[in-house]
C-alpha positions as MATLAB code, in Angstrom:
seq = 'MKTIAISLFVITYIALLALPKYRSYLAFVSAILFISFGLLPISEIMGSIDFNVLLMIGGTMGIVSLFIDSKMPSLLADWILDKTPNVKWAIIWLSVFSGFISAFMDNVATVLMLAPVTLSITKKLKINPVPAIIAIAVASNLQGAATLVGDTTSILLGGYANMDFLDFFFLNGKIGIFWIVQLGALASTLVLMVFFRKETKTIHLEEKTNIKDYFPTYLLLGMIVLLILASFIPNKLEITNGLICTSLLLVGLVRDYIKDRKVSRIVTTILEIDFETLLLLGSLFVIIGGMTYVGLINDISQLFSSIAGNNVFLIYTILVWFSVVISAFVDNIPYIATMLPVVSGISLSMGVDPTLLYLGLLSGATLGGNLTPIGASANITALGILRKEGHHVSTKEFMKIGVPFTLAAVITGYILIWFIYA';
ca = [
     -29.586   30.369  -23.653;
     -25.973   30.703  -24.765;
     -25.681   34.127  -23.140;
     -26.926   32.770  -19.818;
     -24.635   29.741  -20.062;
     -21.466   31.668  -20.833;
     -22.239   34.323  -18.196;
     -22.754   31.647  -15.563;
     -19.615   29.836  -16.703;
     -17.455   32.982  -16.500;
     -18.852   33.879  -13.062;
     -18.143   30.325  -11.899;
     -14.530   30.452  -13.076;
     -13.943   33.838  -11.456;
     -15.391   32.497   -8.212;
     -13.172   29.380   -8.408;
     -10.124   31.625   -8.780;
     -11.128   34.075   -6.077;
     -12.295   31.508   -3.509;
     -10.212   28.333   -3.992;
     -11.139   26.959   -0.556;
     -14.783   26.766   -1.599;
     -14.342   25.714   -5.217;
     -16.154   22.377   -4.834;
     -19.235   24.010   -3.354;
     -19.164   26.881   -5.850;
     -19.004   24.416   -8.732;
     -21.888   22.429   -7.215;
     -24.043   25.553   -6.927;
     -23.190   26.446  -10.521;
     -24.169   22.941  -11.679;
     -27.517   23.287   -9.892;
     -28.073   26.642  -11.623;
     -27.246   25.123  -15.030;
     -29.947   22.527  -14.418;
     -32.416   25.027  -12.925;
     -32.107   27.395  -15.912;
     -32.701   24.514  -18.316;
     -29.183   24.694  -19.747;
     -28.905   20.951  -19.182;
     -32.138   18.899  -19.155;
     -32.613   16.553  -16.211;
     -32.633   13.625  -18.633;
     -29.071   14.506  -19.710;
     -27.532   14.797  -16.235;
     -26.522   11.166  -15.697;
     -25.086   10.929  -19.197;
     -22.905   13.990  -18.679;
     -21.221   12.644  -15.516;
     -18.308   10.260  -16.036;
     -18.839    7.806  -13.180;
     -15.871    5.698  -14.294;
     -13.557    8.644  -13.619;
     -15.145    9.405  -10.242;
     -15.000    5.774   -9.067;
     -11.433    5.412  -10.293;
     -10.247    8.541   -8.469;
     -12.061    7.655   -5.248;
     -10.803    4.064   -5.222;
      -7.238    5.075   -6.022;
      -7.212    7.696   -3.255;
      -8.333    5.116   -0.692;
      -5.740    2.539   -1.772;
      -3.019    5.203   -1.696;
      -4.054    6.093    1.869;
      -3.572    2.464    2.937;
      -0.238    2.369    1.088;
       1.027    5.470    2.896;
      -0.068    4.135    6.286;
       1.927    0.958    5.652;
       5.091    3.140    5.558;
       6.360    1.374    2.450;
       7.100    4.704    0.671;
       9.196    5.799    3.668;
      11.168    2.548    3.538;
      11.858    3.048   -0.169;
      13.005    6.617    0.558;
      15.302    5.318    3.308;
      16.796    2.821    0.907;
      17.514    5.600   -1.609;
      19.151    7.778    1.053;
      21.303    4.880    2.210;
      22.732    4.594   -1.311;
      23.515    8.287   -1.870;
      26.947    9.814   -1.133;
      25.929   13.426   -0.444;
      23.114   15.986   -0.223;
      23.094   16.761   -3.949;
      22.472   13.168   -4.945;
      20.045   12.639   -2.081;
      17.885   15.506   -3.344;
      18.202   14.364   -6.958;
      17.218   10.788   -6.148;
      14.431   11.857   -3.798;
      13.005   14.032   -6.576;
      13.319   11.157   -9.060;
      11.658    8.833   -6.544;
       8.973   11.450   -5.919;
       8.264   11.491   -9.639;
       8.191    7.701   -9.890;
       5.735    7.360   -7.002;
       3.576   10.181   -8.422;
       3.196    8.322  -11.702;
       1.030    5.848   -9.785;
      -0.485    7.837   -6.938;
      -1.656   11.319   -5.993;
       0.961   14.101   -6.193;
      -0.074   15.699   -2.911;
       0.142   12.361   -1.116;
       3.664   11.914   -2.490;
       4.756   15.308   -1.168;
       3.212   14.555    2.230;
       5.207   11.305    2.347;
       8.601   12.577    1.267;
       8.669   16.095    2.720;
       9.198   14.884    6.327;
      12.094   12.674    5.174;
      13.681   15.621    3.387;
      13.133   17.963    6.331;
      14.807   15.460    8.644;
      17.870   15.331    6.390;
      18.167   19.106    6.064;
      17.796   19.615    9.829;
      20.544   17.123   10.612;
      22.858   18.771    8.101;
      21.723   22.293    9.027;
      20.980   23.326    5.440;
      18.091   25.259    3.903;
      15.201   22.832    3.236;
      13.328   25.141    0.830;
      15.035   24.204   -2.479;
      14.911   20.472   -1.659;
      11.178   20.503   -0.831;
      10.436   22.526   -3.970;
      12.402   19.998   -6.056;
      10.314   17.130   -4.688;
       7.057   19.003   -5.352;
       7.792   19.955   -8.959;
       9.106   16.459   -9.766;
       5.939   14.986   -8.296;
       3.720   17.253  -10.363;
       5.678   16.538  -13.556;
       5.039   12.788  -13.476;
       1.284   13.182  -12.977;
       0.802   12.978  -16.750;
       2.820    9.772  -17.116;
       0.153    7.128  -16.429;
      -3.601    6.742  -16.335;
      -3.626    6.859  -12.521;
      -0.895    9.479  -12.074;
      -3.145   12.499  -11.708;
      -6.777   13.544  -11.938;
      -6.025   15.201  -15.284;
      -4.748   11.907  -16.708;
      -7.816   10.073  -15.452;
     -10.000   12.742  -17.077;
      -8.209   12.329  -20.400;
      -8.366    8.541  -20.175;
     -12.083    8.639  -19.527;
     -12.870   11.185  -22.228;
     -10.625    9.737  -24.957;
     -11.341    6.112  -23.999;
      -7.654    5.492  -23.214;
      -6.642    2.541  -21.057;
      -3.616    2.054  -18.812;
      -1.390    0.686  -21.583;
      -2.311    3.531  -23.976;
      -0.179    5.830  -21.846;
       2.812    3.609  -22.671;
       2.116    2.706  -26.294;
      -0.630    4.324  -28.358;
      -1.527    3.514  -31.963;
       1.807    1.771  -32.486;
       3.805    4.741  -31.153;
       5.467    5.445  -27.815;
       3.005    6.915  -25.355;
       2.995    9.940  -23.086;
       4.755    7.937  -20.320;
       8.046    7.793  -22.240;
       7.726   11.407  -23.369;
       7.284   12.487  -19.741;
      10.359   10.449  -18.757;
      12.489   12.254  -21.325;
      11.086   15.551  -20.056;
      11.936   14.439  -16.523;
      15.487   13.653  -17.622;
      15.867   17.165  -19.026;
      14.446   18.777  -15.884;
      16.593   16.563  -13.628;
      19.660   17.988  -15.372;
      18.388   21.415  -14.304;
      18.224   20.205  -10.680;
      21.737   18.778  -10.920;
      23.050   22.190  -11.920;
      21.015   23.936   -9.211;
      22.235   21.641   -6.391;
      25.802   21.169   -7.653;
      27.314   22.817   -4.545;
      25.455   20.649   -1.983;
      28.247   18.168   -1.271;
      27.789   17.380    2.464;
      27.758   13.666    3.215;
      24.716   11.776    4.556;
      24.517    9.019    7.135;
      21.206    7.203    7.654;
      20.959    6.077   11.281;
      17.728    4.078   11.244;
      15.468    2.594    8.558;
      11.681    2.457    8.594;
      10.145   -0.832    9.677;
       7.307   -2.310    7.611;
       4.691   -4.358    9.427;
       2.095   -4.719    6.681;
       2.828   -5.446    3.029;
      -0.799   -5.976    1.999;
      -1.441   -2.346    0.861;
       1.586   -2.664   -1.430;
       0.047   -5.777   -2.966;
      -3.230   -3.887   -3.377;
      -1.566   -1.025   -5.222;
       0.397   -3.375   -7.471;
      -2.744   -5.456   -8.008;
      -4.647   -2.362   -9.095;
      -2.007   -1.553  -11.702;
      -1.946   -5.143  -13.000;
      -5.742   -5.362  -13.207;
      -5.973   -2.023  -15.028;
      -3.446   -3.356  -17.550;
      -5.370   -6.620  -17.978;
      -8.649   -4.728  -18.327;
      -7.202   -2.845  -21.301;
      -7.285   -6.130  -23.263;
     -10.992   -6.789  -22.609;
     -13.108   -5.953  -25.683;
     -16.472   -4.219  -25.245;
     -16.029   -3.942  -21.468;
     -18.317   -1.908  -19.227;
     -17.561    1.804  -19.294;
     -17.047    1.796  -15.532;
     -14.676   -1.207  -15.533;
     -11.617    0.752  -14.344;
     -13.639    2.461  -11.649;
     -15.015   -0.869  -10.417;
     -11.483   -2.319  -10.251;
     -10.214    0.534   -8.069;
     -13.212    0.677   -5.739;
     -13.397   -3.131   -5.399;
      -9.744   -3.353   -4.367;
     -10.298   -0.532   -1.871;
     -13.220   -2.503   -0.431;
     -10.953   -5.567   -0.147;
      -8.418   -3.465    1.748;
     -11.041   -2.074    4.128;
     -12.565   -5.482    4.851;
      -9.121   -6.966    5.423;
      -8.231   -4.134    7.830;
     -11.417   -4.734    9.803;
     -10.807   -8.489   10.014;
      -7.242   -7.818   11.164;
      -7.882   -5.058   13.738;
     -11.627   -5.267   14.430;
     -11.684   -1.445   14.503;
     -14.327    0.482   12.588;
     -12.368    3.681   13.254;
      -9.588    2.410   10.991;
     -12.044    2.031    8.106;
     -13.559    5.448    8.784;
     -10.107    7.070    8.812;
      -9.245    5.559    5.418;
     -12.568    6.613    3.887;
     -12.118   10.153    5.189;
      -8.721   10.288    3.455;
     -10.597   10.214    0.139;
     -10.871   13.757   -1.184;
     -14.651   13.957   -1.537;
     -14.437   17.684   -2.288;
     -12.459   16.924   -5.461;
     -15.055   14.304   -6.432;
     -17.821   16.866   -5.872;
     -15.879   19.410   -7.932;
     -15.426   16.983  -10.827;
     -19.025   15.776  -10.757;
     -20.220   19.385  -10.822;
     -17.830   20.288  -13.641;
     -19.136   17.364  -15.701;
     -22.644   18.829  -15.358;
     -21.464   22.369  -16.199;
     -19.565   21.205  -19.284;
     -22.522   19.037  -20.243;
     -24.656   22.175  -20.181;
     -22.087   24.127  -22.204;
     -22.075   21.345  -24.780;
     -25.868   21.040  -24.845;
     -26.404   24.721  -25.710;
     -23.638   24.630  -28.354;
     -20.978   26.756  -26.635;
     -18.269   24.085  -26.720;
     -18.702   23.855  -30.479;
     -18.520   27.654  -30.762;
     -15.266   27.784  -28.771;
     -13.824   25.001  -30.942;
     -14.727   26.947  -34.074;
     -13.061   30.066  -32.635;
      -9.766   28.208  -32.069;
      -9.985   26.695  -35.545;
     -10.618   30.083  -37.167;
      -7.532   31.528  -35.448;
      -5.274   28.744  -36.713;
      -7.028   28.097  -40.024;
      -5.873   24.715  -41.305;
      -2.446   25.022  -39.686;
      -2.242   22.049  -37.304;
       1.178   23.064  -35.991;
      -0.128   26.514  -35.056;
      -3.168   25.183  -33.185;
      -0.966   22.601  -31.426;
       1.523   25.300  -30.398;
      -1.204   27.635  -29.184;
      -2.851   24.844  -27.214;
       0.360   23.693  -25.469;
       1.664   27.102  -24.467;
      -1.745   28.568  -23.679;
      -2.225   25.585  -21.346;
       1.169   26.205  -19.731;
       0.353   29.847  -18.999;
      -3.191   29.171  -17.806;
      -2.123   26.275  -15.561;
       0.503   28.457  -13.924;
      -2.350   30.357  -12.266;
      -5.491   28.217  -12.632;
      -6.121   24.740  -11.226;
      -5.637   22.339  -14.114;
      -8.543   20.030  -13.190;
     -11.372   22.389  -14.250;
      -9.225   23.622  -17.136;
      -8.653   20.116  -18.536;
     -12.282   19.162  -17.952;
     -13.369   22.233  -19.922;
     -10.843   21.925  -22.735;
     -11.211   18.213  -23.563;
     -14.488   18.661  -25.453;
     -13.093   21.842  -27.019;
     -10.055   19.931  -28.328;
     -12.343   17.207  -29.633;
     -14.351   19.842  -31.493;
     -11.215   21.461  -32.925;
      -9.972   18.104  -34.193;
     -13.333   17.344  -35.763;
     -13.591   20.713  -37.507;
     -10.003   20.452  -38.814;
     -10.362   16.791  -39.753;
      -7.280   15.659  -37.782;
      -6.568   12.890  -35.280;
      -7.276   14.380  -31.819;
      -4.443   12.397  -30.156;
      -1.830   15.058  -30.949;
      -3.927   17.805  -29.376;
      -5.049   15.671  -26.424;
      -1.445   14.935  -25.451;
      -0.395   18.534  -26.060;
      -3.208   19.690  -23.776;
      -2.272   17.190  -21.046;
       1.457   17.964  -21.117;
       1.007   21.740  -21.196;
      -1.622   21.835  -18.466;
       0.108   19.360  -16.146;
       3.672   20.628  -16.493;
       2.664   24.290  -16.590;
       1.569   24.075  -12.961;
       5.221   24.098  -11.927;
       5.799   27.651  -13.140;
       4.377   29.255  -10.002;
       3.801   28.250   -6.369;
       0.011   28.317   -6.875;
      -0.077   26.382  -10.148;
      -0.373   22.886   -8.653;
      -1.757   21.366   -5.454;
       1.577   19.633   -4.815;
       3.344   23.009   -4.813;
       0.806   24.572   -2.468;
       1.124   21.584   -0.124;
       4.925   21.770   -0.139;
       4.952   25.468    0.686;
       2.394   24.870    3.440;
       4.722   22.309    5.034;
       7.628   24.755    4.810;
       5.505   27.535    6.299;
       4.757   25.357    9.345;
       8.504   24.943    9.759;
       8.965   28.714    9.728;
      10.095   29.073    6.104;
       8.060   31.597    4.103;
       8.840   31.026    0.427;
       8.471   33.939   -1.986;
       7.211   33.531   -5.532;
      10.637   34.591   -6.812;
      12.369   31.933   -4.714;
      10.034   29.219   -5.991;
      10.370   30.296   -9.617;
      14.171   30.073   -9.493;
      13.628   26.317   -9.632;
      10.126   26.139  -11.086;
      10.692   28.124  -14.281;
      13.818   26.365  -15.648;
      12.460   22.985  -14.485;
       9.155   23.600  -16.295;
      10.690   24.946  -19.483;
      13.069   21.993  -19.767;
      10.214   19.498  -19.381;
       7.631   21.336  -21.507;
       9.962   22.073  -24.431;
      11.083   18.437  -24.490;
       7.492   17.183  -24.464;
       6.333   19.816  -26.966;
       8.945   18.748  -29.521;
       8.575   14.987  -28.991;
       4.764   14.938  -29.122;
       4.794   16.888  -32.383;
       7.363   14.700  -34.125;
       5.777   11.468  -32.897;
       2.084   12.248  -33.425;
       1.883   14.981  -36.059;
];
């Protein structure tokens, strides 16, 4: 059984790498095969799928879609530009703003919002837009690990480790991953300041975005507040966070229909939800459930433990930097989903608190995506936007910013997580 499971798992991963456009469907087929071969009994299927994570991601995506349509992010970007003296500071503050927004919404959505603003600025000033768009993308990806709703990987960790919204800020009486990410962002922002030090042309903002609907902003803020309040509820339902996000999305859809009386508006918002990602995650939950059921996750955990022995620092170091390298080339969603139970097994076999390794895994896998142009969806999206504008970005050109930016953030996080949680 183990031989079949690991063979199917390896084939699945190779297929996900070779055919990224079809990864959701490939993962679904693999999940069906895991069930068909008896690697995961039918009775175990529902228990292996984390519906709280799926509902939370789907609801958040829908609310973010409404938020983007309201043009509030564009207004905030305009306000930032109006306060900046030149191109250097405009790019710096746009990247900082990109990171801030991405701590609470999808990274790709953030890039789609801010890239047009940045392109408009660079066209008016007749400067190369490539470095500025890359800066926004990598800053967006960096902050995905900051909060529970910042990225799919964070939601996965929160669901698996039973972490609530506030745990990302303060965990077990210590500062949480949010503050560690901010210090990493500070270090990487210094890298951007050096990179853009010669961009001194002045900026003049001619017209600001007009906001006609503030309700989506209230929805997004309400979601954050309710997730915080839910963290104080003892013995709550496992799908509480997911119900909060989907219920608020439903409120937004009903309100839109009452306001406009257009079903098409509701359909458009629903279609903005990335159902392929939800299918991918649901399938991965089944695959990992099968790997766990046949004992392979435990075997992999034992392998890691045997390499490091009882040296916690060594296993932590291996985990962080292995995650950085892997995430530079492999989508971090299936990687995180696969490694969470492995990390849990390592912690159990070594008799240590898993928090250190969980946070090391999250920081390495999330930040490592900025090393290469294919390491994160935000990067791929940014380069796609540039390609449509006639700018073909080479890997070398991307890595001029990506590598120093990533190293500054990862090294900062690597050191802080160890000293705080070891």
